[in-house]
Coordinates of C-alpha atoms in Angstrom, one line a residue:
M1 CA 217.0 -33.4 160.6
T2 CA 215.5 -36.6 159.2
R3 CA 216.3 -37.5 155.7
F4 CA 213.9 -39.4 153.5
S5 CA 215.4 -42.2 151.5
V6 CA 213.8 -44.1 148.7
T7 CA 214.4 -47.8 149.1
P8 CA 213.4 -50.3 146.4
G9 CA 210.5 -51.5 148.7
R10 CA 209.1 -48.0 149.1
L11 CA 209.4 -47.3 145.3
V12 CA 207.5 -50.5 144.5
L13 CA 204.8 -49.6 147.0
L14 CA 204.5 -46.1 145.6
L15 CA 204.2 -47.5 142.0
L16 CA 201.6 -50.0 143.1
L17 CA 199.6 -47.2 144.8
L18 CA 199.8 -45.1 141.7
L19 CA 198.7 -48.0 139.5
A20 CA 195.8 -48.8 141.8
G21 CA 194.8 -45.1 141.7
F22 CA 194.9 -45.0 137.9
A23 CA 193.0 -48.3 137.6
G24 CA 190.3 -47.0 140.0
V25 CA 189.8 -43.8 138.0
Y26 CA 189.8 -45.7 134.7
F27 CA 187.2 -48.3 135.7
L28 CA 185.0 -46.2 138.0
W29 CA 184.9 -43.0 135.9
P30 CA 181.3 -42.6 134.7
L31 CA 180.7 -42.5 130.9
H32 CA 177.5 -41.6 129.1
V33 CA 175.9 -42.9 126.0
P34 CA 177.4 -41.0 123.0
P35 CA 175.0 -38.5 121.4
L36 CA 173.5 -39.2 118.0
P37 CA 175.7 -37.8 115.2
E38 CA 174.2 -35.0 113.1
E39 CA 174.6 -37.0 109.9
V40 CA 172.1 -39.7 111.1
V41 CA 168.9 -39.5 109.1
R42 CA 167.2 -42.6 110.6
I43 CA 167.4 -44.8 113.6
E44 CA 166.6 -48.5 113.2
I45 CA 165.6 -50.3 116.4
S46 CA 165.3 -54.1 116.8
S47 CA 163.6 -55.3 119.9
V48 CA 163.7 -59.0 120.7
R49 CA 161.9 -60.6 123.7
L50 CA 163.3 -63.9 124.6
Q51 CA 160.9 -66.2 126.5
P52 CA 161.0 -70.0 126.9
Y53 CA 160.1 -71.6 123.6
E54 CA 159.2 -68.2 122.0
I55 CA 161.1 -65.4 120.4
A56 CA 159.2 -62.2 119.6
Q57 CA 160.9 -59.6 117.5
E58 CA 159.7 -56.1 116.5
T59 CA 161.5 -53.5 114.4
Y60 CA 161.0 -49.7 114.4
T61 CA 162.4 -46.9 112.3
L62 CA 162.5 -43.5 113.8
S63 CA 163.7 -40.1 112.5
P64 CA 166.1 -38.1 114.8
G65 CA 163.6 -35.3 115.1
S66 CA 160.6 -37.4 116.1
D67 CA 158.9 -37.2 119.5
Q68 CA 159.4 -40.9 119.9
W69 CA 163.2 -40.6 119.5
A70 CA 163.3 -37.6 121.8
Q71 CA 161.7 -39.8 124.6
L72 CA 164.2 -42.6 124.0
E73 CA 167.1 -40.2 123.8
E74 CA 166.1 -38.6 127.1
L75 CA 166.1 -42.0 128.7
L76 CA 169.4 -43.0 127.2
S77 CA 171.0 -39.7 128.3
Q78 CA 170.3 -40.7 131.9
V79 CA 172.3 -43.9 131.6
T80 CA 175.7 -44.1 133.3
V81 CA 178.1 -46.8 132.3
H82 CA 181.7 -47.5 133.2
R83 CA 184.6 -49.4 131.7
C84 CA 185.1 -53.0 132.6
F85 CA 187.6 -55.8 131.7
Q86 CA 185.7 -56.5 128.5
T87 CA 186.5 -52.9 127.5
L88 CA 190.2 -53.6 127.9
S89 CA 190.1 -57.0 126.2
G90 CA 188.1 -55.7 123.2
S91 CA 185.3 -58.2 123.7
T92 CA 182.0 -57.3 122.0
S93 CA 180.0 -60.1 123.6
T94 CA 177.3 -58.8 126.0
G95 CA 177.2 -62.1 127.9
G96 CA 173.9 -63.0 129.4
T97 CA 171.1 -61.2 127.5
G98 CA 168.2 -61.9 129.9
G99 CA 164.7 -61.6 128.5
R100 CA 165.1 -58.5 126.2
V101 CA 167.6 -57.3 123.7
L102 CA 167.4 -53.9 121.9
N103 CA 169.7 -52.9 119.1
F104 CA 169.9 -49.2 118.0
Y105 CA 171.4 -48.4 114.6
G106 CA 171.9 -44.8 113.5
R107 CA 172.3 -44.6 109.7
D108 CA 173.1 -41.8 107.3
G109 CA 171.5 -41.2 103.9
E110 CA 173.8 -43.7 102.2
N111 CA 172.9 -46.4 104.7
N112 CA 176.3 -46.3 106.5
L113 CA 176.2 -47.2 110.1
L114 CA 177.3 -44.2 112.2
W115 CA 176.0 -45.0 115.7
E116 CA 175.3 -48.3 117.4
I117 CA 174.1 -49.3 120.9
T118 CA 173.0 -52.7 122.2
V119 CA 171.1 -52.9 125.4
T120 CA 170.4 -56.2 127.0
A121 CA 168.7 -57.3 130.2
G122 CA 172.2 -58.3 131.4
R123 CA 175.0 -56.3 133.0
H124 CA 176.7 -54.9 129.9
L125 CA 175.9 -52.3 127.3
R126 CA 177.7 -52.2 123.9
M127 CA 178.4 -48.8 122.4
G128 CA 179.8 -49.4 118.9
D129 CA 182.7 -51.8 119.4
R130 CA 183.2 -51.0 123.1
M131 CA 181.6 -53.0 126.0
C132 CA 180.8 -51.1 129.2
H133 CA 179.3 -52.2 132.5
L134 CA 175.9 -50.8 133.1
G135 CA 175.3 -49.0 136.4
W136 CA 177.5 -49.3 139.4
W137 CA 176.6 -52.3 141.4
D138 CA 173.0 -53.1 140.3
D139 CA 172.6 -56.4 138.5
L140 CA 169.1 -55.5 137.3
A141 CA 170.1 -52.1 135.7
G142 CA 170.2 -53.7 132.2
Q143 CA 166.8 -55.3 132.7
E144 CA 165.2 -52.1 133.9
L145 CA 166.7 -50.1 131.1
A146 CA 165.7 -52.6 128.4
E147 CA 162.2 -52.8 129.7
A148 CA 161.8 -49.0 130.0
L149 CA 163.1 -48.5 126.4
A150 CA 160.8 -51.3 125.1
Q151 CA 157.8 -49.8 126.9
R152 CA 158.4 -46.4 125.4
L153 CA 158.7 -48.0 121.9
E154 CA 155.5 -50.0 122.3
E155 CA 153.6 -46.9 123.5
A156 CA 154.5 -45.0 120.3

């Protein structure tokens, strides 16, 4: 009969494997954009296009029950993000913004900020005070999302 013994080396290896498993689940578990709270009465959207020697900014105000917001919300609901090192460090910098930045602000009747999302043409998306990596391995996921959201806004 073989007896299993736990040596310090095996214990360290087991702990490292458990740590790697937890880290993998933490960083790779998909997250979705949080839904709009019921208390929100208006959504303010700032769309900024950054081009060489030119900055174009447009602002929109939508109500949560509007058709325009329903289209944007449908697109945002399909977005998958996951945690990254910026999530752990508490950083709120989106890094490279690319050519487009969209800020979504959900406000209640007293103008309190209840919901905030920043989408850039970069690799990160900010949900409130939490940074997340957009997509899995696609470096263009942010650019595609920002352009799709801006296009839906401009069509409205």
